[in-house]
Amino acid sequence: MPSESSPTARALRALEILQTRPGVTADELGDRLGVTERAARRYVEILREAGVPVEAVRGPHGGYRLGRGVRLPPIVFSQGEALALVMAVLDGQPGATDAEDTVGSALVKVIRALPERIGREAAALRENIAATPDRNASRPDPATTSALIAAVAEHKRVRLTYRSPRGDSGEWQGEVEPWAVVVRYGRWYLLCHSLRADAVRTYRVDRIRGVEPTGEEFQPPEGLDPVLALEENLGSGWPMETRVVFDAPLAEVAPWIRSTMGRLEPWGDGCRVIGTTNNPAMYAQEWLAAVPFAFRVEGGPELRAAVAAVAARFAAALD
């Protein structure tokens, strides 16, 4: 593709903007192209001369938009876009360096469709990079994920078949109102309202074995922040209690406390965090051990035992 500052590249970029932002004004189009408003209008005229129907709508909600029946050209990536796309795929899916991998084979097809110079650089990046798999990442089934996304978009209830973590009650079914699918540190979660529990719940998408639409509609909460709601929910509803008091002001402790650890609140001359967990060893070793303030564990017994085990192991290292 020509340089991103060439007239041809700007005309193609203008077409892309009109696709994604119908109603864009000449002034906004100019800002996005890095040209004057007058030049932006000229690029619109170039598209029209090339047979692309660009309509101008007057009024406060007016602007440029593509007309009906427009036949769009093949997708064209700039060098930066192509390389960033390959990097993003490899960052999220290290196995994509293997052409036999599902994502890897798809990435190869995308690279083959690129213009020769850009495709050559993208292929070199893919073939000469080494990626380490994230041991904590989970890769859910694409069909399951697609079904959940459709239910989220359409505000439709679904019946889940879910495999509980090892040691729990095995497999169960329940009806939920899917609010959002959230990707967090390589793991995919469904944030939803469980009719079974009549409460907010988060479920690992890789553990969902079936998604059956019920056809019933629902209204998600207004102003929902899916990431924040997920973080808060991950720190509650687990079987083991956690209660930790810190001998430092809340403002100093807060940056060190994950929302998954529980609710942080003022307490005496310091503060405390109250929550629940299903993994007291991780809570003690990875979370509490990283907080640079004196603390004491007031509950529950499983967390106290986990902290005692960590303390004994560190003490033994000094003998």
CSV table of C-alpha atoms in Angstrom, one decimal:
chain,number,residue,atom,x,y,z
A,1,MET,CA,0.0,0.0,0.0
A,2,PRO,CA,1.3,3.6,-0.6
A,3,SER,CA,2.6,5.7,2.2
A,4,GLU,CA,-0.1,6.5,4.8
A,5,SER,CA,0.4,10.2,3.9
A,6,SER,CA,-0.2,9.7,0.1
A,7,PRO,CA,-3.4,10.9,-1.5
A,8,THR,CA,-4.4,7.3,-2.3
A,9,ALA,CA,-3.9,6.2,1.3
A,10,ARG,CA,-5.9,9.1,2.6
A,11,ALA,CA,-8.8,8.4,0.2
A,12,LEU,CA,-8.9,4.8,1.3
A,13,ARG,CA,-8.7,6.0,4.9
A,14,ALA,CA,-11.6,8.4,4.3
A,15,LEU,CA,-13.7,5.5,2.9
A,16,GLU,CA,-12.9,3.5,6.1
A,17,ILE,CA,-13.9,6.3,8.3
A,18,LEU,CA,-17.2,6.7,6.4
A,19,GLN,CA,-17.8,3.0,6.9
A,20,THR,CA,-17.3,3.1,10.7
A,21,ARG,CA,-18.6,6.6,11.5
A,22,PRO,CA,-21.6,7.4,9.4
A,23,GLY,CA,-22.6,11.0,9.9
A,24,VAL,CA,-19.0,12.2,10.2
A,25,THR,CA,-18.6,15.9,9.4
A,26,ALA,CA,-16.0,17.4,7.1
A,27,ASP,CA,-14.2,18.9,10.1
A,28,GLU,CA,-14.1,15.6,11.9
A,29,LEU,CA,-13.0,13.8,8.8
A,30,GLY,CA,-10.2,16.3,8.3
A,31,ASP,CA,-9.0,15.8,11.9
A,32,ARG,CA,-8.8,12.1,11.4
A,33,LEU,CA,-7.0,12.4,8.1
A,34,GLY,CA,-4.7,15.0,9.4
A,35,VAL,CA,-5.7,17.5,6.7
A,36,THR,CA,-7.8,20.7,6.5
A,37,GLU,CA,-11.6,20.6,6.3
A,38,ARG,CA,-11.3,21.8,2.6
A,39,ALA,CA,-9.0,18.9,1.8
A,40,ALA,CA,-11.3,16.5,3.5
A,41,ARG,CA,-14.1,17.6,1.2
A,42,ARG,CA,-11.8,17.1,-1.7
A,43,TYR,CA,-11.2,13.4,-0.6
A,44,VAL,CA,-15.0,13.0,-0.5
A,45,GLU,CA,-15.2,14.2,-4.1
A,46,ILE,CA,-12.4,11.8,-5.1
A,47,LEU,CA,-14.5,8.9,-3.7
A,48,ARG,CA,-17.5,10.1,-5.6
A,49,GLU,CA,-15.5,10.4,-8.8
A,50,ALA,CA,-14.4,6.8,-8.2
A,51,GLY,CA,-18.1,5.7,-8.1
A,52,VAL,CA,-18.5,5.5,-4.3
A,53,PRO,CA,-21.9,7.0,-3.4
A,54,VAL,CA,-21.2,9.4,-0.5
A,55,GLU,CA,-24.3,11.3,0.7
A,56,ALA,CA,-24.2,14.7,2.5
A,57,VAL,CA,-26.9,15.2,5.1
A,58,ARG,CA,-27.6,18.7,6.3
A,59,GLY,CA,-28.6,19.8,9.8
A,60,PRO,CA,-27.3,19.4,13.4
A,61,HIS,CA,-27.2,15.6,13.1
A,62,GLY,CA,-25.9,15.7,9.5
A,63,GLY,CA,-22.6,14.8,7.9
A,64,TYR,CA,-21.3,12.4,5.3
A,65,ARG,CA,-22.5,8.8,5.0
A,66,LEU,CA,-22.2,6.0,2.4
A,67,GLY,CA,-25.2,5.6,0.2
A,68,ARG,CA,-27.1,2.4,-0.5
A,69,GLY,CA,-25.6,-0.2,-2.8
A,70,VAL,CA,-22.0,0.8,-2.3
A,71,ARG,CA,-19.5,-2.0,-3.1
A,72,LEU,CA,-16.6,-1.7,-0.8
A,73,PRO,CA,-13.1,-2.7,-1.8
A,74,PRO,CA,-11.1,-5.5,-0.1
A,75,ILE,CA,-9.8,-4.7,3.4
A,76,VAL,CA,-6.5,-2.9,3.2
A,77,PHE,CA,-4.1,-2.7,6.1
A,78,SER,CA,-1.3,-0.2,6.6
A,79,GLN,CA,2.1,-1.5,7.7
A,80,GLY,CA,1.5,-0.5,11.3
A,81,GLU,CA,-1.9,-2.0,11.4
A,82,ALA,CA,-0.8,-5.3,9.9
A,83,LEU,CA,2.2,-5.7,12.3
A,84,ALA,CA,0.1,-4.6,15.3
A,85,LEU,CA,-2.5,-7.2,14.4
A,86,VAL,CA,0.0,-10.1,14.2
A,87,MET,CA,1.6,-9.0,17.5
A,88,ALA,CA,-1.8,-8.8,19.2
A,89,VAL,CA,-2.7,-12.4,18.0
A,90,LEU,CA,0.6,-13.8,19.1
A,91,ASP,CA,0.4,-12.0,22.5
A,92,GLY,CA,-3.1,-13.5,23.1
A,93,GLN,CA,-2.5,-16.8,21.4
A,94,PRO,CA,1.2,-17.9,21.5
A,95,GLY,CA,0.2,-21.2,19.7
A,96,ALA,CA,-0.5,-19.1,16.6
A,97,THR,CA,3.2,-19.4,15.6
A,98,ASP,CA,2.2,-23.0,14.5
A,99,ALA,CA,0.4,-23.1,11.2
A,100,GLU,CA,-1.4,-26.2,12.4
A,101,ASP,CA,-3.1,-24.3,15.2
A,102,THR,CA,-6.6,-23.1,14.4
A,103,VAL,CA,-5.7,-19.4,15.1
A,104,GLY,CA,-2.3,-20.0,13.5
A,105,SER,CA,-3.8,-21.2,10.2
A,106,ALA,CA,-6.3,-18.2,10.2
A,107,LEU,CA,-3.4,-15.8,10.8
A,108,VAL,CA,-1.5,-17.4,7.8
A,109,LYS,CA,-4.5,-16.8,5.6
A,110,VAL,CA,-4.7,-13.1,6.7
A,111,ILE,CA,-1.0,-12.6,6.0
A,112,ARG,CA,-1.3,-14.2,2.5
A,113,ALA,CA,-4.1,-11.7,1.7
A,114,LEU,CA,-1.9,-8.7,2.5
A,115,PRO,CA,0.0,-6.7,-0.2
A,116,GLU,CA,3.4,-8.2,-0.9
A,117,ARG,CA,5.6,-5.8,1.0
A,118,ILE,CA,3.4,-5.7,4.1
A,119,GLY,CA,2.7,-9.4,4.0
A,120,ARG,CA,6.4,-10.2,3.8
A,121,GLU,CA,7.1,-8.2,7.0
A,122,ALA,CA,4.1,-9.7,8.8
A,123,ALA,CA,5.1,-13.2,7.8
A,124,ALA,CA,8.7,-12.6,9.0
A,125,LEU,CA,7.4,-11.4,12.3
A,126,ARG,CA,5.2,-14.5,12.8
A,127,GLU,CA,7.9,-16.9,11.7
A,128,ASN,CA,10.7,-15.4,13.8
A,129,ILE,CA,9.1,-14.8,17.1
A,130,ALA,CA,9.1,-17.1,20.1
A,131,ALA,CA,6.1,-17.0,22.4
A,132,THR,CA,5.7,-18.5,25.9
A,133,PRO,CA,2.2,-19.8,26.7
A,134,ASP,CA,0.5,-18.2,29.7
A,135,ARG,CA,0.0,-21.1,32.2
A,136,ASN,CA,-3.0,-19.3,33.7
A,137,ALA,CA,-4.8,-18.6,30.4
A,138,SER,CA,-7.8,-20.5,29.3
A,139,ARG,CA,-9.1,-20.9,25.7
A,140,PRO,CA,-12.9,-21.3,25.6
A,141,ASP,CA,-14.7,-23.0,22.8
A,142,PRO,CA,-15.4,-20.3,20.0
A,143,ALA,CA,-18.9,-21.6,19.4
A,144,THR,CA,-19.8,-21.4,23.1
A,145,THR,CA,-18.3,-17.9,23.3
A,146,SER,CA,-20.2,-16.8,20.1
A,147,ALA,CA,-23.5,-18.1,21.6
A,148,LEU,CA,-22.9,-16.2,24.8
A,149,ILE,CA,-22.0,-12.9,23.0
A,150,ALA,CA,-25.2,-13.2,20.9
A,151,ALA,CA,-27.3,-13.7,24.0
A,152,VAL,CA,-25.6,-10.6,25.6
A,153,ALA,CA,-26.2,-8.5,22.6
A,154,GLU,CA,-29.9,-9.6,22.2
A,155,HIS,CA,-30.6,-9.4,26.0
A,156,LYS,CA,-31.9,-13.0,26.0
A,157,ARG,CA,-31.7,-15.5,28.8
A,158,VAL,CA,-29.9,-18.8,28.3
A,159,ARG,CA,-29.7,-22.1,30.1
A,160,LEU,CA,-26.1,-23.1,30.9
A,161,THR,CA,-24.6,-26.5,31.4
A,162,TYR,CA,-21.6,-25.8,33.6
A,163,ARG,CA,-18.7,-28.0,34.9
A,164,SER,CA,-17.7,-26.9,38.4
A,165,PRO,CA,-14.1,-26.8,39.4
A,166,ARG,CA,-12.5,-30.1,40.5
A,167,GLY,CA,-13.7,-31.1,44.0
A,168,ASP,CA,-17.1,-29.4,43.7
A,169,SER,CA,-20.4,-30.9,42.7
A,170,GLY,CA,-19.6,-31.8,39.1
A,171,GLU,CA,-21.9,-30.6,36.4
A,172,TRP,CA,-25.1,-28.6,36.7
A,173,GLN,CA,-27.6,-26.7,34.7
A,174,GLY,CA,-29.1,-23.3,35.4
A,175,GLU,CA,-30.8,-20.3,33.7
A,176,VAL,CA,-29.0,-17.0,33.7
A,177,GLU,CA,-29.3,-13.5,32.3
A,178,PRO,CA,-26.0,-12.9,30.5
A,179,TRP,CA,-24.7,-9.3,31.1
A,180,ALA,CA,-21.3,-9.4,29.6
A,181,VAL,CA,-18.3,-11.5,28.6
A,182,VAL,CA,-15.1,-10.2,30.1
A,183,VAL,CA,-11.5,-11.2,29.3
A,184,ARG,CA,-9.3,-10.9,32.4
A,185,TYR,CA,-5.6,-11.9,32.4
A,186,GLY,CA,-6.0,-14.6,29.7
A,187,ARG,CA,-9.3,-16.0,31.2
A,188,TRP,CA,-12.8,-15.5,29.8
A,189,TYR,CA,-15.6,-14.9,32.2
A,190,LEU,CA,-19.4,-14.6,31.8
A,191,LEU,CA,-20.8,-11.9,34.1
A,192,CYS,CA,-24.5,-12.7,34.7
A,193,HIS,CA,-27.5,-12.8,37.0
A,194,SER,CA,-28.2,-16.4,38.0
A,195,LEU,CA,-31.8,-17.2,38.4
A,196,ARG,CA,-30.8,-20.4,40.2
A,197,ALA,CA,-29.0,-18.4,42.9
A,198,ASP,CA,-30.9,-15.1,42.5
A,199,ALA,CA,-27.6,-13.3,42.6
A,200,VAL,CA,-24.8,-11.9,40.5
A,201,ARG,CA,-22.4,-14.7,39.4
A,202,THR,CA,-19.2,-15.0,37.3
A,203,TYR,CA,-18.6,-18.2,35.4
A,204,ARG,CA,-15.5,-19.3,33.5
A,205,VAL,CA,-16.4,-19.6,29.8
A,206,ASP,CA,-14.0,-22.5,29.3
A,207,ARG,CA,-16.1,-24.5,31.9
A,208,ILE,CA,-19.4,-23.9,30.1
A,209,ARG,CA,-20.4,-27.1,28.3
A,210,GLY,CA,-23.7,-26.0,26.7
A,211,VAL,CA,-25.6,-22.8,26.0
A,212,GLU,CA,-29.3,-23.2,25.3
A,213,PRO,CA,-31.4,-20.1,24.4
A,214,THR,CA,-34.7,-19.8,26.2
A,215,GLY,CA,-36.1,-16.9,24.2
A,216,GLU,CA,-37.0,-14.9,27.2
A,217,GLU,CA,-35.8,-11.3,27.3
A,218,PHE,CA,-34.3,-9.3,30.2
A,219,GLN,CA,-33.0,-5.8,30.9
A,220,PRO,CA,-29.3,-5.5,32.1
A,221,PRO,CA,-28.5,-3.1,34.9
A,222,GLU,CA,-28.3,0.6,33.8
A,223,GLY,CA,-24.7,2.0,33.8
A,224,LEU,CA,-23.1,-1.4,34.1
A,225,ASP,CA,-19.3,-1.4,34.2
A,226,PRO,CA,-18.6,-5.1,33.3
A,227,VAL,CA,-14.9,-5.0,34.3
A,228,LEU,CA,-15.6,-3.4,37.7
A,229,ALA,CA,-18.6,-5.6,38.4
A,230,LEU,CA,-16.5,-8.7,37.5
A,231,GLU,CA,-13.6,-7.7,39.8
A,232,GLU,CA,-16.0,-7.0,42.7
A,233,ASN,CA,-17.8,-10.3,42.2
A,234,LEU,CA,-14.6,-12.4,42.0
A,235,GLY,CA,-13.9,-11.3,45.6
A,236,SER,CA,-17.3,-12.6,47.0
A,237,GLY,CA,-19.4,-15.7,47.1
A,238,TRP,CA,-16.6,-18.1,47.8
A,239,PRO,CA,-16.8,-20.7,50.6
A,240,MET,CA,-13.9,-19.5,52.8
A,241,GLU,CA,-14.0,-16.3,54.8
A,242,THR,CA,-11.1,-13.8,54.7
A,243,ARG,CA,-10.6,-10.9,57.1
A,244,VAL,CA,-7.3,-9.0,57.3
A,245,VAL,CA,-6.5,-5.9,59.3
A,246,PHE,CA,-3.6,-3.5,58.2
A,247,ASP,CA,-1.7,-1.2,60.5
A,248,ALA,CA,-1.6,1.6,57.9
A,249,PRO,CA,-4.0,4.3,56.6
A,250,LEU,CA,-6.5,3.1,54.0
A,251,ALA,CA,-5.2,5.6,51.4
A,252,GLU,CA,-1.7,3.9,51.6
A,253,VAL,CA,-3.0,0.4,51.6
A,254,ALA,CA,-5.6,0.8,48.8
A,255,PRO,CA,-3.2,0.7,45.8
A,256,TRP,CA,-2.0,-2.8,47.0
A,257,ILE,CA,-5.4,-4.4,47.4
A,258,ARG,CA,-7.0,-6.2,44.5
A,259,SER,CA,-10.7,-6.0,44.2
A,260,THR,CA,-10.7,-9.8,44.2
A,261,MET,CA,-9.3,-9.8,47.7
A,262,GLY,CA,-12.6,-8.3,49.1
A,263,ARG,CA,-13.9,-5.0,50.3
A,264,LEU,CA,-11.4,-2.5,51.8
A,265,GLU,CA,-12.8,-0.3,54.6
A,266,PRO,CA,-11.4,1.9,57.5
A,267,TRP,CA,-10.9,0.1,60.7
A,268,GLY,CA,-9.6,1.7,63.9
A,269,ASP,CA,-6.3,3.5,63.2
A,270,GLY,CA,-5.8,1.5,60.0
A,271,CYS,CA,-8.1,-0.4,57.6
A,272,ARG,CA,-9.2,-3.9,56.9
A,273,VAL,CA,-10.3,-6.0,53.9
A,274,ILE,CA,-13.2,-8.4,54.1
A,275,GLY,CA,-13.9,-11.0,51.5
A,276,THR,CA,-14.0,-14.7,50.6
A,277,THR,CA,-11.8,-17.1,48.7
A,278,ASN,CA,-11.6,-20.6,47.4
A,279,ASN,CA,-7.8,-20.6,47.3
A,280,PRO,CA,-6.3,-19.5,50.7
A,281,ALA,CA,-2.8,-20.5,49.7
A,282,MET,CA,-2.8,-18.1,46.7
A,283,TYR,CA,-4.4,-15.4,48.8
A,284,ALA,CA,-1.5,-15.7,51.3
A,285,GLN,CA,1.4,-16.3,49.0
A,286,GLU,CA,0.6,-14.1,46.0
A,287,TRP,CA,-1.6,-11.4,47.4
A,288,LEU,CA,-0.9,-10.7,51.1
A,289,ALA,CA,2.8,-11.4,50.8
A,290,ALA,CA,3.1,-8.6,48.3
A,291,VAL,CA,1.5,-5.9,50.5
A,292,PRO,CA,4.3,-3.9,52.2
A,293,PHE,CA,2.5,-3.1,55.4
A,294,ALA,CA,2.1,-4.9,58.7
A,295,PHE,CA,-1.1,-6.9,59.0
A,296,ARG,CA,-2.9,-9.6,61.0
A,297,VAL,CA,-5.3,-12.2,59.9
A,298,GLU,CA,-8.5,-12.2,62.0
A,299,GLY,CA,-10.4,-14.7,59.8
A,300,GLY,CA,-11.0,-17.3,58.6
A,301,PRO,CA,-9.3,-20.4,59.8
A,302,GLU,CA,-8.2,-21.6,56.3
A,303,LEU,CA,-6.5,-18.2,55.5
A,304,ARG,CA,-4.8,-18.2,59.0
A,305,ALA,CA,-3.4,-21.7,58.3
A,306,ALA,CA,-2.2,-20.7,54.9
A,307,VAL,CA,-0.4,-17.6,56.3
A,308,ALA,CA,1.1,-19.7,59.1
A,309,ALA,CA,2.5,-22.1,56.5
A,310,VAL,CA,4.0,-19.3,54.5
A,311,ALA,CA,5.6,-17.7,57.6
A,312,ALA,CA,7.0,-21.1,58.7
A,313,ARG,CA,8.5,-21.7,55.3
A,314,PHE,CA,10.2,-18.3,55.3
A,315,ALA,CA,11.4,-18.7,58.9
A,316,ALA,CA,12.9,-22.0,58.0
A,317,ALA,CA,14.9,-20.4,55.2
A,318,LEU,CA,16.8,-18.4,57.8
A,319,ASP,CA,17.8,-21.3,60.1
